[in-house]
Short mmCIF file of C-alpha atoms in Angstrom, two decimals:
data_model
loop_
_atom_site.label_atom_id
_atom_site.label_comp_id
_atom_site.label_asym_id
_atom_site.label_seq_id
_atom_site.Cartn_x
_atom_site.Cartn_y
_atom_site.Cartn_z
CA UNK A 1 2.08 -72.76 -29.46
CA UNK A 2 -0.41 -73.96 -26.87
CA UNK A 3 -3.81 -72.48 -25.99
CA UNK A 4 -2.51 -70.85 -22.80
CA UNK A 5 0.15 -68.88 -24.66
CA UNK A 6 -2.32 -67.89 -27.39
CA UNK A 7 -4.76 -66.60 -24.76
CA UNK A 8 -1.97 -64.71 -22.98
CA UNK A 9 -0.76 -63.03 -26.17
CA UNK A 10 -4.32 -62.30 -27.30
CA UNK A 11 -5.29 -60.53 -24.08
CA UNK A 12 -1.99 -58.64 -24.04
CA UNK A 13 -2.59 -57.55 -27.63
CA UNK A 14 -6.08 -56.28 -26.84
CA UNK A 15 -4.76 -54.28 -23.90
CA UNK A 16 -1.89 -52.81 -25.91
CA UNK A 17 -4.10 -51.81 -28.85
CA UNK A 18 -6.75 -50.33 -26.55
CA UNK A 19 -4.19 -48.15 -24.79
CA UNK A 20 -1.08 -47.39 -26.83
CA UNK A 21 -2.72 -48.22 -30.15
CA UNK A 22 -5.45 -45.66 -29.47
CA UNK A 23 -2.83 -43.09 -28.49
CA UNK A 24 -0.97 -43.77 -31.71
CA UNK A 25 -4.14 -43.21 -33.74
CA UNK A 26 -4.76 -39.90 -32.00
CA UNK A 27 -1.17 -38.79 -32.61
CA UNK A 28 -1.40 -39.55 -36.34
CA UNK A 29 -4.71 -37.70 -36.75
CA UNK A 30 -3.43 -34.76 -34.71
CA UNK A 31 -0.34 -34.49 -36.86
CA UNK A 32 -2.47 -34.43 -40.02
CA UNK A 33 -5.03 -31.93 -38.73
CA UNK A 34 -3.07 -29.56 -36.54
CA UNK A 35 -2.88 -25.94 -37.64
CA UNK A 36 -1.44 -22.93 -35.85
CA UNK A 37 -4.16 -20.77 -34.30
CA UNK A 38 -4.03 -17.15 -35.52
CA UNK A 39 -3.78 -14.42 -32.89
CA UNK A 40 -6.89 -12.21 -32.72
CA UNK A 41 -6.72 -8.57 -33.79
CA UNK A 42 -8.81 -7.53 -30.78
CA UNK A 43 -9.87 -9.14 -27.53
CA UNK A 44 -13.51 -9.67 -26.55
CA UNK A 45 -15.10 -8.94 -23.19
CA UNK A 46 -14.66 -11.84 -20.78
CA UNK A 47 -16.24 -12.74 -17.45
CA UNK A 48 -13.89 -14.31 -14.90
CA UNK A 49 -16.06 -16.40 -12.57
CA UNK A 50 -14.86 -17.86 -9.26
CA UNK A 51 -17.28 -20.37 -7.66
CA UNK A 52 -16.60 -20.53 -3.92
CA UNK A 53 -17.63 -22.56 -0.90
CA UNK A 54 -15.75 -21.96 2.36
CA UNK A 55 -12.66 -20.57 0.64
CA UNK A 56 -11.52 -17.97 3.20
CA UNK A 57 -7.99 -19.40 3.06
CA UNK A 58 -7.73 -18.85 -0.70
CA UNK A 59 -10.15 -16.18 -1.90
CA UNK A 60 -8.09 -13.02 -1.32
CA UNK A 61 -5.04 -14.49 -3.02
CA UNK A 62 -7.35 -15.58 -5.84
CA UNK A 63 -8.57 -12.03 -6.38
CA UNK A 64 -4.95 -10.88 -6.48
CA UNK A 65 -4.21 -13.69 -8.91
CA UNK A 66 -6.92 -12.51 -11.31
CA UNK A 67 -5.55 -8.97 -11.26
CA UNK A 68 -2.25 -10.30 -12.56
CA UNK A 69 -3.73 -11.83 -15.71
CA UNK A 70 -2.26 -10.62 -18.99
CA UNK A 71 -5.56 -9.49 -20.49
CA UNK A 72 -6.78 -5.96 -21.23
CA UNK A 73 -8.08 -4.63 -17.91
CA UNK A 74 -11.08 -2.96 -19.55
CA UNK A 75 -12.08 -6.22 -21.22
CA UNK A 76 -12.77 -8.44 -18.22
CA UNK A 77 -14.80 -8.35 -15.04
CA UNK A 78 -14.67 -10.58 -11.98
CA UNK A 79 -17.69 -12.36 -10.52
CA UNK A 80 -17.53 -14.40 -7.31
CA UNK A 81 -20.45 -16.83 -6.98
CA UNK A 82 -20.63 -18.22 -3.47
CA UNK A 83 -22.50 -21.44 -2.82
CA UNK A 84 -23.41 -20.81 0.82
CA UNK A 85 -20.13 -20.48 2.68
CA UNK A 86 -20.27 -20.72 6.47
CA UNK A 87 -16.84 -19.16 6.96
CA UNK A 88 -15.63 -15.61 6.18
CA UNK A 89 -15.40 -16.03 2.40
CA UNK A 90 -18.21 -13.59 1.56
CA UNK A 91 -17.15 -11.10 4.23
CA UNK A 92 -13.60 -11.03 2.87
CA UNK A 93 -14.84 -10.42 -0.67
CA UNK A 94 -17.17 -7.64 0.52
CA UNK A 95 -14.30 -5.96 2.37
CA UNK A 96 -12.15 -6.11 -0.74
CA UNK A 97 -14.96 -4.62 -2.84
CA UNK A 98 -15.38 -1.77 -0.33
CA UNK A 99 -11.66 -1.12 -0.64
CA UNK A 100 -12.08 -0.60 -4.38
CA UNK A 101 -11.85 -4.09 -5.86
CA UNK A 102 -13.70 -4.11 -9.19
CA UNK A 103 -15.52 -7.36 -8.53
CA UNK A 104 -19.08 -8.51 -8.04
CA UNK A 105 -20.29 -10.94 -5.38
CA UNK A 106 -23.38 -13.13 -5.58
CA UNK A 107 -24.30 -15.26 -2.58
CA UNK A 108 -26.51 -18.31 -3.03
CA UNK A 109 -28.13 -20.48 -0.39
CA UNK A 110 -29.24 -24.09 -0.45
CA UNK A 111 -26.76 -24.96 -3.19
CA UNK A 112 -26.33 -28.71 -3.66
CA UNK A 113 -23.35 -28.70 -5.98
CA UNK A 114 -21.01 -26.59 -8.08
CA UNK A 115 -23.20 -27.05 -11.16
CA UNK A 116 -25.83 -24.76 -9.67
CA UNK A 117 -23.17 -22.06 -9.27
CA UNK A 118 -22.21 -22.48 -12.93
CA UNK A 119 -25.84 -22.22 -14.02
CA UNK A 120 -26.34 -19.11 -11.89
CA UNK A 121 -23.22 -17.56 -13.42
CA UNK A 122 -24.60 -18.09 -16.91
CA UNK A 123 -27.74 -16.22 -15.85
CA UNK A 124 -25.80 -13.28 -14.41
CA UNK A 125 -23.20 -12.55 -17.08
CA UNK A 126 -23.73 -11.16 -20.56
CA UNK A 127 -20.27 -11.79 -21.99
CA UNK A 128 -20.00 -14.37 -24.75
CA UNK A 129 -16.87 -15.89 -23.21
CA UNK A 130 -16.63 -17.00 -19.58
CA UNK A 131 -13.56 -18.28 -17.77
CA UNK A 132 -14.32 -20.38 -14.70
CA UNK A 133 -11.48 -20.78 -12.23
CA UNK A 134 -11.42 -22.23 -8.71
CA UNK A 135 -10.21 -20.29 -5.69
CA UNK A 136 -7.37 -22.72 -5.02
CA UNK A 137 -5.87 -22.29 -8.49
CA UNK A 138 -3.14 -19.84 -9.48
CA UNK A 139 -3.07 -18.93 -13.16
CA UNK A 140 -0.03 -18.18 -15.23
CA UNK A 141 -0.38 -14.54 -16.41
CA UNK A 142 -1.16 -15.49 -20.03
CA UNK A 143 -3.61 -18.28 -19.15
CA UNK A 144 -6.82 -16.32 -19.83
CA UNK A 145 -5.46 -14.86 -23.05
CA UNK A 146 -4.46 -18.30 -24.34
CA UNK A 147 -7.83 -19.85 -23.48
CA UNK A 148 -9.81 -17.11 -25.19
CA UNK A 149 -7.49 -17.13 -28.20
CA UNK A 150 -8.25 -20.79 -28.86
CA UNK A 151 -12.00 -20.17 -28.59
CA UNK A 152 -11.76 -17.32 -31.08
CA UNK A 153 -9.76 -19.42 -33.54
CA UNK A 154 -12.53 -21.97 -34.13
CA UNK A 155 -16.28 -21.42 -33.80
CA UNK A 156 -16.80 -25.17 -33.39
CA UNK A 157 -14.88 -25.13 -30.11
CA UNK A 158 -17.20 -24.57 -27.15
CA UNK A 159 -14.85 -25.27 -24.24
CA UNK A 160 -11.11 -24.91 -23.81
CA UNK A 161 -9.56 -26.47 -20.72
CA UNK A 162 -6.37 -25.24 -19.11
CA UNK A 163 -3.33 -27.44 -18.60
CA UNK A 164 -3.29 -28.42 -14.93
CA UNK A 165 -0.02 -28.32 -13.04
CA UNK A 166 -0.46 -29.78 -9.53
CA UNK A 167 1.53 -28.23 -6.69
CA UNK A 168 2.27 -31.57 -5.05
CA UNK A 169 5.22 -33.43 -3.62
CA UNK A 170 3.62 -36.71 -4.73
CA UNK A 171 5.26 -37.94 -7.90
CA UNK A 172 2.24 -40.05 -8.86
CA UNK A 173 0.03 -36.95 -8.87
CA UNK A 174 2.45 -35.16 -11.18
CA UNK A 175 2.61 -38.15 -13.53
CA UNK A 176 -1.19 -38.42 -13.51
CA UNK A 177 -1.69 -34.86 -14.68
CA UNK A 178 1.05 -34.96 -17.27
CA UNK A 179 -0.55 -38.04 -18.83
CA UNK A 180 -4.08 -36.63 -18.61
CA UNK A 181 -3.11 -33.26 -20.03
CA UNK A 182 -1.44 -35.00 -22.96
CA UNK A 183 -4.36 -37.38 -23.57
CA UNK A 184 -6.98 -34.63 -23.44
CA UNK A 185 -4.90 -32.48 -25.77
CA UNK A 186 -4.60 -35.32 -28.28
CA UNK A 187 -8.31 -36.11 -28.12
CA UNK A 188 -9.21 -32.45 -28.59
CA UNK A 189 -6.93 -32.02 -31.58
CA UNK A 190 -8.08 -35.24 -33.26
CA UNK A 191 -11.80 -35.29 -32.37
CA UNK A 192 -12.98 -33.72 -29.13
CA UNK A 193 -11.62 -34.22 -25.63
CA UNK A 194 -13.59 -36.65 -23.45
CA UNK A 195 -12.87 -34.45 -20.45
CA UNK A 196 -11.17 -31.39 -19.05
CA UNK A 197 -10.42 -30.08 -15.60
CA UNK A 198 -13.05 -27.96 -13.90
CA UNK A 199 -10.40 -26.01 -11.98
CA UNK A 200 -9.95 -23.67 -14.97
CA UNK A 201 -11.65 -23.56 -18.36
CA UNK A 202 -13.10 -21.11 -20.86
CA UNK A 203 -16.65 -21.55 -22.12
CA UNK A 204 -18.54 -20.16 -25.09
CA UNK A 205 -21.75 -19.05 -23.39
CA UNK A 206 -24.25 -19.97 -26.11
CA UNK A 207 -23.03 -23.58 -26.19
CA UNK A 208 -24.06 -24.34 -22.59
CA UNK A 209 -27.77 -24.77 -23.24
CA UNK A 210 -28.43 -28.07 -21.48
CA UNK A 211 -26.95 -28.55 -18.01
CA UNK A 212 -28.30 -31.17 -15.61
CA UNK A 213 -28.65 -29.59 -12.16
CA UNK A 214 -28.33 -32.98 -10.46
CA UNK A 215 -24.91 -33.86 -11.83
CA UNK A 216 -22.01 -33.41 -9.40
CA UNK A 217 -18.98 -32.95 -11.66
CA UNK A 218 -19.82 -30.08 -14.01
CA UNK A 219 -16.67 -30.52 -16.10
CA UNK A 220 -17.60 -34.11 -17.03
CA UNK A 221 -21.18 -33.20 -17.85
CA UNK A 222 -20.25 -30.11 -19.87
CA UNK A 223 -17.71 -31.99 -21.99
CA UNK A 224 -20.29 -34.66 -22.83
CA UNK A 225 -23.08 -32.16 -23.42
CA UNK A 226 -21.30 -29.78 -25.78
CA UNK A 227 -19.73 -32.63 -27.76
CA UNK A 228 -23.08 -34.36 -28.19
CA UNK A 229 -24.45 -31.04 -29.41
CA UNK A 230 -21.93 -30.91 -32.25
CA UNK A 231 -19.27 -28.70 -30.61
CA UNK A 232 -15.71 -29.52 -29.63
CA UNK A 233 -13.72 -29.51 -26.42
CA UNK A 234 -10.00 -28.82 -26.59
CA UNK A 235 -7.13 -28.38 -24.17
CA UNK A 236 -4.66 -25.51 -24.44
CA UNK A 237 -1.08 -26.56 -23.57
CA UNK A 238 0.05 -22.95 -23.18
CA UNK A 239 -2.71 -22.03 -20.70
CA UNK A 240 -1.33 -23.25 -17.37
CA UNK A 241 -3.29 -23.43 -14.11
CA UNK A 242 -1.39 -24.33 -10.93
CA UNK A 243 -3.68 -26.25 -8.57
CA UNK A 244 -2.83 -25.96 -4.88
CA UNK A 245 -5.34 -28.31 -3.23
CA UNK A 246 -4.25 -31.68 -4.59
CA UNK A 247 -3.35 -35.09 -3.12
CA UNK A 248 -0.07 -35.04 -1.22
CA UNK A 249 0.00 -38.68 -0.10
CA UNK A 250 -0.62 -42.04 -1.76
CA UNK A 251 -3.73 -42.56 0.35
CA UNK A 252 -5.22 -39.21 -0.68
CA UNK A 253 -4.38 -39.95 -4.30
CA UNK A 254 -6.05 -43.37 -4.26
CA UNK A 255 -9.23 -42.17 -2.54
CA UNK A 256 -9.61 -39.17 -4.80
CA UNK A 257 -9.02 -41.06 -8.05
CA UNK A 258 -11.45 -43.78 -7.04
CA UNK A 259 -14.19 -41.27 -6.22
CA UNK A 260 -13.56 -39.21 -9.33
CA UNK A 261 -13.38 -42.26 -11.60
CA UNK A 262 -16.72 -43.56 -10.33
CA UNK A 263 -18.45 -40.32 -11.25
CA UNK A 264 -16.76 -40.17 -14.62
CA UNK A 265 -17.76 -43.69 -15.65
CA UNK A 266 -21.32 -43.19 -14.40
CA UNK A 267 -21.59 -40.02 -16.50
CA UNK A 268 -20.22 -41.78 -19.58
CA UNK A 269 -22.63 -44.69 -19.23
CA UNK A 270 -25.81 -42.81 -18.42
CA UNK A 271 -25.42 -39.53 -20.28
CA UNK A 272 -28.48 -38.64 -22.35
CA UNK A 273 -28.68 -35.88 -24.94
CA UNK A 274 -31.17 -35.36 -27.81
CA UNK A 275 -28.58 -33.75 -30.05
CA UNK A 276 -26.68 -35.27 -32.95
CA UNK A 277 -23.62 -37.14 -31.71
CA UNK A 278 -20.59 -36.99 -33.98
CA UNK A 279 -18.66 -40.13 -34.84
CA UNK A 280 -15.54 -38.60 -33.33
CA UNK A 281 -17.34 -38.10 -30.02
CA UNK A 282 -18.56 -41.70 -30.12
CA UNK A 283 -15.03 -42.99 -30.73
CA UNK A 284 -13.58 -41.07 -27.80
CA UNK A 285 -16.47 -42.00 -25.49
CA UNK A 286 -16.28 -45.71 -26.29
CA UNK A 287 -12.50 -45.72 -25.99
CA UNK A 288 -12.75 -44.14 -22.54
CA UNK A 289 -15.40 -46.64 -21.43
CA UNK A 290 -13.10 -49.42 -22.60
CA UNK A 291 -10.18 -47.98 -20.65
CA UNK A 292 -12.20 -47.53 -17.45
CA UNK A 293 -14.54 -50.54 -17.47
CA UNK A 294 -12.99 -53.34 -19.54
CA UNK A 295 -9.23 -52.85 -19.62
CA UNK A 296 -8.73 -53.26 -15.83
CA UNK A 297 -10.41 -56.67 -15.86
CA UNK A 298 -8.40 -57.71 -18.89
CA UNK A 299 -5.35 -56.74 -16.85
CA UNK A 300 -6.45 -59.09 -14.08
CA UNK A 301 -7.02 -61.85 -16.63
CA UNK A 302 -3.59 -61.21 -18.13
CA UNK A 303 -1.97 -61.47 -14.69
CA UNK A 304 -3.72 -64.80 -14.07
CA UNK A 305 -2.66 -66.17 -17.43
CA UNK A 306 0.87 -64.97 -16.72
CA UNK A 307 1.00 -66.89 -13.45
CA UNK A 308 -0.14 -70.03 -15.24
CA UNK A 309 2.39 -69.43 -18.03
CA UNK A 310 5.12 -69.21 -15.42
CA UNK A 311 4.85 -72.98 -15.00
CA UNK A 312 5.45 -73.69 -18.70
CA UNK A 313 8.49 -73.59 -21.03
CA UNK A 314 7.06 -70.41 -22.63
CA UNK A 315 7.78 -68.38 -19.50
CA UNK A 316 10.21 -66.16 -21.44
CA UNK A 317 7.20 -64.30 -22.84
CA UNK A 318 6.65 -62.95 -19.33
CA UNK A 319 9.67 -60.70 -19.87
CA UNK A 320 8.77 -59.55 -23.38
CA UNK A 321 5.12 -58.60 -22.86
CA UNK A 322 5.57 -56.37 -19.76
CA UNK A 323 8.36 -54.56 -21.58
CA UNK A 324 5.91 -53.76 -24.39
CA UNK A 325 3.80 -51.84 -21.87
CA UNK A 326 6.44 -50.36 -19.59
CA UNK A 327 8.72 -49.05 -22.34
CA UNK A 328 6.22 -46.72 -24.08
CA UNK A 329 4.78 -45.57 -20.74
CA UNK A 330 8.20 -44.73 -19.36
CA UNK A 331 9.31 -43.16 -22.63
CA UNK A 332 6.21 -40.98 -22.72
CA UNK A 333 6.71 -39.77 -19.17
CA UNK A 334 10.35 -38.95 -19.86
CA UNK A 335 9.38 -36.91 -22.90
CA UNK A 336 6.63 -35.08 -21.01
CA UNK A 337 9.08 -34.23 -18.22
CA UNK A 338 11.99 -33.33 -20.45
CA UNK A 339 11.59 -29.61 -19.94
CA UNK A 340 10.10 -29.55 -16.46
CA UNK A 341 13.01 -30.83 -14.42
CA UNK A 342 10.58 -32.11 -11.78
CA UNK A 343 11.51 -35.78 -12.08
CA UNK A 344 15.07 -37.03 -11.93
CA UNK A 345 16.53 -40.49 -11.90
CA UNK A 346 15.42 -43.59 -13.77
CA UNK A 347 14.90 -45.59 -10.60
CA UNK A 348 12.66 -43.00 -8.99
CA UNK A 349 10.69 -42.51 -12.18
CA UNK A 350 10.25 -46.23 -12.81
CA UNK A 351 9.09 -46.90 -9.25
CA UNK A 352 6.60 -44.02 -9.31
CA UNK A 353 5.26 -45.09 -12.72
CA UNK A 354 4.71 -48.67 -11.58
CA UNK A 355 3.07 -47.58 -8.34
CA UNK A 356 0.89 -45.13 -10.27
CA UNK A 357 -0.23 -47.93 -12.60
CA UNK A 358 -1.11 -50.19 -9.68
CA UNK A 359 -3.03 -47.44 -7.87
CA UNK A 360 -5.03 -46.52 -10.96
CA UNK A 361 -5.72 -50.16 -11.83
CA UNK A 362 -6.90 -50.92 -8.30
CA UNK A 363 -9.16 -47.89 -8.14
CA UNK A 364 -10.70 -48.76 -11.51
CA UNK A 365 -11.41 -52.34 -10.45
CA UNK A 366 -13.59 -51.20 -7.55
CA UNK A 367 -15.30 -48.21 -9.16
CA UNK A 368 -18.73 -49.70 -8.60
CA UNK A 369 -18.26 -49.60 -4.83
CA UNK A 370 -17.68 -45.83 -4.70
CA UNK A 371 -20.18 -42.95 -4.90
CA UNK A 372 -22.23 -42.48 -8.03
CA UNK A 373 -22.11 -39.53 -10.36
CA UNK A 374 -24.88 -37.90 -8.32
CA UNK A 375 -23.60 -38.61 -4.83
CA UNK A 376 -21.15 -36.93 -2.54
CA UNK A 377 -19.32 -33.67 -2.85
CA UNK A 378 -17.93 -32.42 -6.11
CA UNK A 379 -14.41 -31.22 -6.66
CA UNK A 380 -11.67 -30.86 -9.17
CA UNK A 381 -10.53 -33.97 -11.02
#
């Protein structure tokens, strides 16, 4: 076995262990630790907060959406926190309130990012549990109940993220969220999730004590902050949030993932917190830094070694190694889509999976050329 083949197999092994090996570890720990969450005897008061900025196309339907939640009507109140809309968002909410809508509106000016709306919400509400949900998200009726139930089941849990279901015709976007929902769920069950989606999540109010006003993506910062403070972040598979404003084309997908990934990596690298950081949090954080910052370049190196190996008698390994990556990825996607019926056909699924991998790899390779964690507009992941 020559040096070229050894290098090729070594790099492939590192990539496989750092991706599928890590997933396997999470699955084993989750299986050992998982316990059914008991249903609460009574439900606590909850604040349903909707941060808005120029959402006239969505806000009225969002208010209707919140009235359909399967939660005791005397146990929740609605708060709309506007960040300085220049359209009719505030006027529409005021009209609805005059017509009898039991909601409260707070209008802010000079808001730089969504984080300031979150901080203002924490100042305005007195409820221990707060559910933040974006205007362009439609919740399944039991979503709020499921989120709160998981918070009540474990005092160590500070944030519970909803399972995001994108309303998109783009297969890559659907695959992306199925994989992310599954990964965040595994991380949360084993240790603590390294992220969650800001489009819908439940927060234990007393755990959000340190929030950086300058950060753009509040979901990234909150997940890092509460974990570093000794709390946990989990994802609830049964709490489903349908996101309407998502990428519909490959170009939109690529640009959004590149921008979002840049902020995420910057937050992981530069996050500072004086609290005690658990070993589980450190494992998840370092694994995610590996996946975002190191693994893409190892992939480039592996491709280069593969091209060189193509000129040698050991070229048969070029069929075996890719199969070791494609098979578990494809198998996982098939399992995740088994009950959804949204993906049909091996050819279509394989093509979308490969294109998704290329798009994600390309966006990760050029993260440093995008906006930083403190630049540009925020938005859902």
